[in-house]
GROMACS .gro file of C-alpha atoms in nm:
model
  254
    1UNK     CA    1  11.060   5.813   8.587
    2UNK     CA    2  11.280   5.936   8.884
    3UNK     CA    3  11.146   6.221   9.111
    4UNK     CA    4  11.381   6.515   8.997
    5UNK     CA    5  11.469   6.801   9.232
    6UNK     CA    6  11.628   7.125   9.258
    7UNK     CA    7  11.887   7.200   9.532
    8UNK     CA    8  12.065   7.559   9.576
    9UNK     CA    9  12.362   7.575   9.800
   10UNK     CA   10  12.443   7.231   9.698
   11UNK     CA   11  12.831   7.279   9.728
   12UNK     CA   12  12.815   7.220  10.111
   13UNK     CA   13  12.642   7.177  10.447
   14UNK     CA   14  12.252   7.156  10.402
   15UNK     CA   15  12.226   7.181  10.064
   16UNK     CA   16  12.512   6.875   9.995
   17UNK     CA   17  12.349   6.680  10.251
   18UNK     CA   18  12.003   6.746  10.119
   19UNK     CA   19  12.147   6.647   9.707
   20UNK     CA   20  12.346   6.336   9.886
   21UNK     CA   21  12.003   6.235  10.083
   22UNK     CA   22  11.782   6.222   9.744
   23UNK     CA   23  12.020   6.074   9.506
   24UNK     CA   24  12.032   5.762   9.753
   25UNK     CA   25  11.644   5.742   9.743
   26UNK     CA   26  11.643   5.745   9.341
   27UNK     CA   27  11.614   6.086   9.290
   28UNK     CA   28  11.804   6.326   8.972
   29UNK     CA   29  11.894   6.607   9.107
   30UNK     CA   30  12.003   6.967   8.999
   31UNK     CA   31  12.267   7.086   9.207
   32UNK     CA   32  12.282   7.510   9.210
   33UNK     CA   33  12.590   7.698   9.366
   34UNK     CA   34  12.741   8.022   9.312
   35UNK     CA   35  13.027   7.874   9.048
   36UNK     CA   36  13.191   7.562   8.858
   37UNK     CA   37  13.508   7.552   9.153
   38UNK     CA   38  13.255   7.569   9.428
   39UNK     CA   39  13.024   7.294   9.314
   40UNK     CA   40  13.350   7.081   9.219
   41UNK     CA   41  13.430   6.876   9.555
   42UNK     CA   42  13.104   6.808   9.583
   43UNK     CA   43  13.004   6.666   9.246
   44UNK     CA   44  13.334   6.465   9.300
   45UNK     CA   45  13.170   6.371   9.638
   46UNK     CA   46  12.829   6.283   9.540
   47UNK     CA   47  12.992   6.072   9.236
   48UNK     CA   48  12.651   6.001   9.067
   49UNK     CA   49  12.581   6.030   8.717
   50UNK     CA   50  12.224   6.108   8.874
   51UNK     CA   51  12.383   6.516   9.001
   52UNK     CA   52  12.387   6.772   8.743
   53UNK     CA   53  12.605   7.067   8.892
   54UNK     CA   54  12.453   7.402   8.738
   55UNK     CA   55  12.665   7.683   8.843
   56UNK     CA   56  12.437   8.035   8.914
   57UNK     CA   57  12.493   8.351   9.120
   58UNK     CA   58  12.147   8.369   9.265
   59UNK     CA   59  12.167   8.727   9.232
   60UNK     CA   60  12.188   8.773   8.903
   61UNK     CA   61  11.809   8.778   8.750
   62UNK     CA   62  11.910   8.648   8.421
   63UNK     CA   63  12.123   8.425   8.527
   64UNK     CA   64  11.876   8.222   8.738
   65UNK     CA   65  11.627   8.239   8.420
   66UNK     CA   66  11.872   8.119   8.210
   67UNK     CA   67  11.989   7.824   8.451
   68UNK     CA   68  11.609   7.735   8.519
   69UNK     CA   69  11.582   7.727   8.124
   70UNK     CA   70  11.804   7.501   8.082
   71UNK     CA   71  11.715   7.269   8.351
   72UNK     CA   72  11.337   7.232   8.240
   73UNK     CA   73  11.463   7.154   7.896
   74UNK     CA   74  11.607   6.818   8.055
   75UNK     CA   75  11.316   6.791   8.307
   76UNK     CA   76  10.992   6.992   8.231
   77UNK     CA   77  10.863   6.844   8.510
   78UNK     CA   78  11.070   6.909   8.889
   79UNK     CA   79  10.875   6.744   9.241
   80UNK     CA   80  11.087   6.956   9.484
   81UNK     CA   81  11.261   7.279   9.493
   82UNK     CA   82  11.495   7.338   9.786
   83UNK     CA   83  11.640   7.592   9.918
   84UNK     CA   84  11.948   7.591  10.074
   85UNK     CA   85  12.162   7.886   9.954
   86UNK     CA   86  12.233   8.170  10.265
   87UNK     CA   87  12.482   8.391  10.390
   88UNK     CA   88  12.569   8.531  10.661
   89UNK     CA   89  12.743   8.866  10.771
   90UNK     CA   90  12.778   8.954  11.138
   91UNK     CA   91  12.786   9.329  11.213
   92UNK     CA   92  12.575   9.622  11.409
   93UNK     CA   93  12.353   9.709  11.231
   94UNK     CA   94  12.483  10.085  11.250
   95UNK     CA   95  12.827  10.005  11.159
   96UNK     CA   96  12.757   9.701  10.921
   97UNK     CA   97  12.870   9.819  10.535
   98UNK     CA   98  12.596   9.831  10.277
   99UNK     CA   99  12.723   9.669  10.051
  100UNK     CA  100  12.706   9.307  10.304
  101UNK     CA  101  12.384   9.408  10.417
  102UNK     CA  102  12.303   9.409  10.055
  103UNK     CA  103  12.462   9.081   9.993
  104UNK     CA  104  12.261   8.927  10.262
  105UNK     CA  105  11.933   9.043  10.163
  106UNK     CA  106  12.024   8.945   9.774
  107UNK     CA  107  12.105   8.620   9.833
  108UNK     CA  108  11.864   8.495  10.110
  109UNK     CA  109  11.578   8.672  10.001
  110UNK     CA  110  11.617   8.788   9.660
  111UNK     CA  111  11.775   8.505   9.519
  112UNK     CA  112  11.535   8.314   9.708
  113UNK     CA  113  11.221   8.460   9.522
  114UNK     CA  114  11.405   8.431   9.192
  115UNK     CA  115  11.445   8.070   9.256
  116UNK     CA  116  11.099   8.006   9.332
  117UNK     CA  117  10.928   8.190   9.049
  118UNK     CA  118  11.118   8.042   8.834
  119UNK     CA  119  11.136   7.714   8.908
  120UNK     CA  120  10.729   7.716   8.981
  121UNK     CA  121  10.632   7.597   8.615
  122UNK     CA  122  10.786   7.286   8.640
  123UNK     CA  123  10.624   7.203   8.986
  124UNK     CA  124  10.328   7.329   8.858
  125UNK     CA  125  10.392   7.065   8.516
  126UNK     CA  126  10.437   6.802   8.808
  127UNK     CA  127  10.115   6.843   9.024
  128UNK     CA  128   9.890   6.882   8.658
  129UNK     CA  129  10.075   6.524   8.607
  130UNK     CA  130   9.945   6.344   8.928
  131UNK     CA  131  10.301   6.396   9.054
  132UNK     CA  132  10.414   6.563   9.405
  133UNK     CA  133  10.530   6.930   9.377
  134UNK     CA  134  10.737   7.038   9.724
  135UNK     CA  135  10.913   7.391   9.797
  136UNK     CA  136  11.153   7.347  10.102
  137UNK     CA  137  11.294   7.732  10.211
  138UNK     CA  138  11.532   7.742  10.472
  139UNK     CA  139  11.413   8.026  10.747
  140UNK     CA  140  11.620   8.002  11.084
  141UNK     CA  141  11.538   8.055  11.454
  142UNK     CA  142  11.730   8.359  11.378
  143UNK     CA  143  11.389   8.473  11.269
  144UNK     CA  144  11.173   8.365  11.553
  145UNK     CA  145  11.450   8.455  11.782
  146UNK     CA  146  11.681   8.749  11.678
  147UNK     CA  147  12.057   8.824  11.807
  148UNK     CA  148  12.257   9.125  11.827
  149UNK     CA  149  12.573   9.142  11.563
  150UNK     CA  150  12.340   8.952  11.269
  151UNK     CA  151  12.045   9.180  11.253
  152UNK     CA  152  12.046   9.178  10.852
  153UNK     CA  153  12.059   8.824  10.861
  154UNK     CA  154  11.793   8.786  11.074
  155UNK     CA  155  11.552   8.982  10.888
  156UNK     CA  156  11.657   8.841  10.594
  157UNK     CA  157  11.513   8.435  10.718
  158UNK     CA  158  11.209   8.648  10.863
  159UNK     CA  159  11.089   8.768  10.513
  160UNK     CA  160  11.151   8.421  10.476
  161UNK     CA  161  10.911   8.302  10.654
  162UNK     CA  162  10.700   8.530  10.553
  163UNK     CA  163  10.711   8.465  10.190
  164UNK     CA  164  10.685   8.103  10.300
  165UNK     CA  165  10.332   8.173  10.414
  166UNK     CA  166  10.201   8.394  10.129
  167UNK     CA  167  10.371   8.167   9.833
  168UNK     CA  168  10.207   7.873   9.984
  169UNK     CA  169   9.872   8.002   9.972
  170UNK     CA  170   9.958   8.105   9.598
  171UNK     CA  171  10.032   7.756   9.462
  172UNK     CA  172   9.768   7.592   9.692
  173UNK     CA  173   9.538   7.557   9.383
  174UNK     CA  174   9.824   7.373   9.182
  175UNK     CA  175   9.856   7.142   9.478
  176UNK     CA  176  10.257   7.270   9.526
  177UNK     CA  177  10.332   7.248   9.883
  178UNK     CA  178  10.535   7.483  10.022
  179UNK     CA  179  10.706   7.544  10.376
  180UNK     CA  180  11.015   7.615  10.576
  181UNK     CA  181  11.256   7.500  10.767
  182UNK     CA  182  11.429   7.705  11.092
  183UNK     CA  183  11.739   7.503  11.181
  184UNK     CA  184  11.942   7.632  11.498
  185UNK     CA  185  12.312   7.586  11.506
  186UNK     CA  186  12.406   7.359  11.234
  187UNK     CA  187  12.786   7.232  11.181
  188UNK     CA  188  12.810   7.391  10.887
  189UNK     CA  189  13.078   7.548  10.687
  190UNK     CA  190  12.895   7.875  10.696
  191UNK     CA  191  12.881   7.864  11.049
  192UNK     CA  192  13.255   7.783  11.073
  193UNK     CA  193  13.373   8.058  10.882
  194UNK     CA  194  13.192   8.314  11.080
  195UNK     CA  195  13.480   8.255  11.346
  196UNK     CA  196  13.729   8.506  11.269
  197UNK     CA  197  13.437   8.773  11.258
  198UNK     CA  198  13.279   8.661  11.594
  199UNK     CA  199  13.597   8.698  11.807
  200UNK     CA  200  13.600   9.075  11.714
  201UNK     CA  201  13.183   9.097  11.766
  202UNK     CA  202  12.914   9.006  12.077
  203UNK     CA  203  12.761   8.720  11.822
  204UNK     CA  204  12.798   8.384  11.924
  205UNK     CA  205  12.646   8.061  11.733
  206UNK     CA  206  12.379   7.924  11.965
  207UNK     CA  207  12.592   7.600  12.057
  208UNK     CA  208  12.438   7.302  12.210
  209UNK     CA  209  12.052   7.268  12.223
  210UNK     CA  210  11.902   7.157  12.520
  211UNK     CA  211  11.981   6.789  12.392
  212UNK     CA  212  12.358   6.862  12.429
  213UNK     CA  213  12.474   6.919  12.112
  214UNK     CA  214  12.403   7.137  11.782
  215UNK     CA  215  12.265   7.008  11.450
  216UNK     CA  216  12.429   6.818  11.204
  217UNK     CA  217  12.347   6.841  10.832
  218UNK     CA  218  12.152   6.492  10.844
  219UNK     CA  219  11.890   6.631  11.116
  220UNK     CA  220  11.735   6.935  10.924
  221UNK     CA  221  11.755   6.672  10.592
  222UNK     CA  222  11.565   6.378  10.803
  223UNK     CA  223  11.257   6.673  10.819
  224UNK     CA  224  11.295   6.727  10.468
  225UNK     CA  225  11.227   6.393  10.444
  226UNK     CA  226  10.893   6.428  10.586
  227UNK     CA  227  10.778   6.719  10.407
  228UNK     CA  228  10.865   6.564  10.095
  229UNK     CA  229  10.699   6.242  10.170
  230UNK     CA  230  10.312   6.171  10.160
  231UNK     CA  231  10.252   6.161  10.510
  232UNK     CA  232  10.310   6.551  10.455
  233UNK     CA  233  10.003   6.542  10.195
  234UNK     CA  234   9.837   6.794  10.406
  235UNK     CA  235  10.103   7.036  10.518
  236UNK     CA  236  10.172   7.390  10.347
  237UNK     CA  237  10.259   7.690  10.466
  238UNK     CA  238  10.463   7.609  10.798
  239UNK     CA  239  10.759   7.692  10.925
  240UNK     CA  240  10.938   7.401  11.126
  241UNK     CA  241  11.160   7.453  11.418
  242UNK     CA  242  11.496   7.216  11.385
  243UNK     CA  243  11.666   7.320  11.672
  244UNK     CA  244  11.678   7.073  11.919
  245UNK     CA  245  11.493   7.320  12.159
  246UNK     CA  246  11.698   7.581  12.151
  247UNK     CA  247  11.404   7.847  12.082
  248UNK     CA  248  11.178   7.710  12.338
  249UNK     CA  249  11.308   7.822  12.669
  250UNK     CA  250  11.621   8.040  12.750
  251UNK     CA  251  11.916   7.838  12.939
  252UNK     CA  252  12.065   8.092  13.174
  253UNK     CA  253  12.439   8.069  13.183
  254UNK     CA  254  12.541   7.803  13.483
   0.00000   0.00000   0.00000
């Protein structure tokens, strides 16, 4: 049988690139986004019989429960669980509205956690099988390296990482890897329609890594690709820098 994975934020950027990757290796996979007209172009896109578009607001408890439900009906078993659904609003802290702050923290940490504990039974169904079980979150250097004007998200990939650590260590007994991923600037849509917002703020994306240009979609997948192969057998609880070296020294303006 086919590996079968789970993919949130599959309408666009990551997540897309991340469904697109695995269906060319084989793979069935679940794609989750927030509704049908979201996830549309990009089950047109994918064309494979192989994507099953699942439309959830990660926010919404039952919702998630009810998707999962349905999904482990088709597949009881899943090998990977990814990620990919964020948001991002840009504010100070002090002026930033609740109800975005809340929005962040739902969706990229909340939503998040839902996904996981749900989805857990069928990696744990694939590891009692002799099969791989993989958990890819998405963190950011956001949370190893904070700006002004996106404080909330910031803290939001931090408890990212954080529950990265801790839910690894959980599901090391059912041999269900889990670890992170902390892309830079990615050419994203997200990261596009910031725009508008950052002309009126201090936030800037941080542009070109030291190797002259940001991240496309296809560089953060290609470490996916690792952690979901064998050669990863022995790696849980990390959280991977994809950033071209943006976090490891600061640039100084020229």
């Amino acid at each position: 049988m086919p590996n079968t994975a789970i993919v949130t934020g599959a309408a666009s950027g990551i997540g897309l690139e991340a469904a697109r990757d695995l269906l060319a290796k084989g793979w069935t996979v679940y794609g989750l986004d927030v509704s049908d007209a979201a996830l549309a172009p990009a089950t047109r896109a994918l064309a494979s019989a192989n994507f099953h578009p699942r439309p959830c607001d990660l926010c919404d408890a039952a919702a998630v429960a009810s998707v999962m439900r349905g999904i482990q009906i088709d597949a009881p078993r899943v090998n990977a669980l990814i990620c990919s659904a964020g948001v991002l609003k840009l504010g100070r802290l002090v002026d930033m509205p609740v109800d975005e702050f809340d929005m962040v923290l739902n969706v990229n940490v909340r939503g998040l956690w839902l996904t996981c504990r749900e989805a857990l039974p069928m990696l744990f169904a694939a590891t009692a099988a002799g099969e791989i079980g993989r958990v890819i979150l998405m963190s950011s250097i956001s949370a190893i390296r904070p700006k002004i004007e996106s404080g909330a998200y910031s803290a939001s990939k931090a408890a990212v990482s954080q529950l990265t650590q801790i839910l690894a260590v959980e599901c090391a007994e059912q041999g269900v890897l889990v670890n992170a991923l902390a892309p830079g600037t990615v050419d994203t849509p997200m990261i596009h329609n910031q725009s508008a917002s950052a002309q009126q703020s201090g936030w800037k994306p941080s542009g070109n890594s030291p190797l002259g240009r940001v991240a496309q979609p296809i560089d953060i997948v290609r470490v996916m690709r690792f952690l979901l192969s064998e050669d990863a057998a022995y790696v849980t609880g990390t959280i991977i820098p994809v950033d071209g070296g943006t976090r490891a020294a600061f640039v100084p303006p020229r």
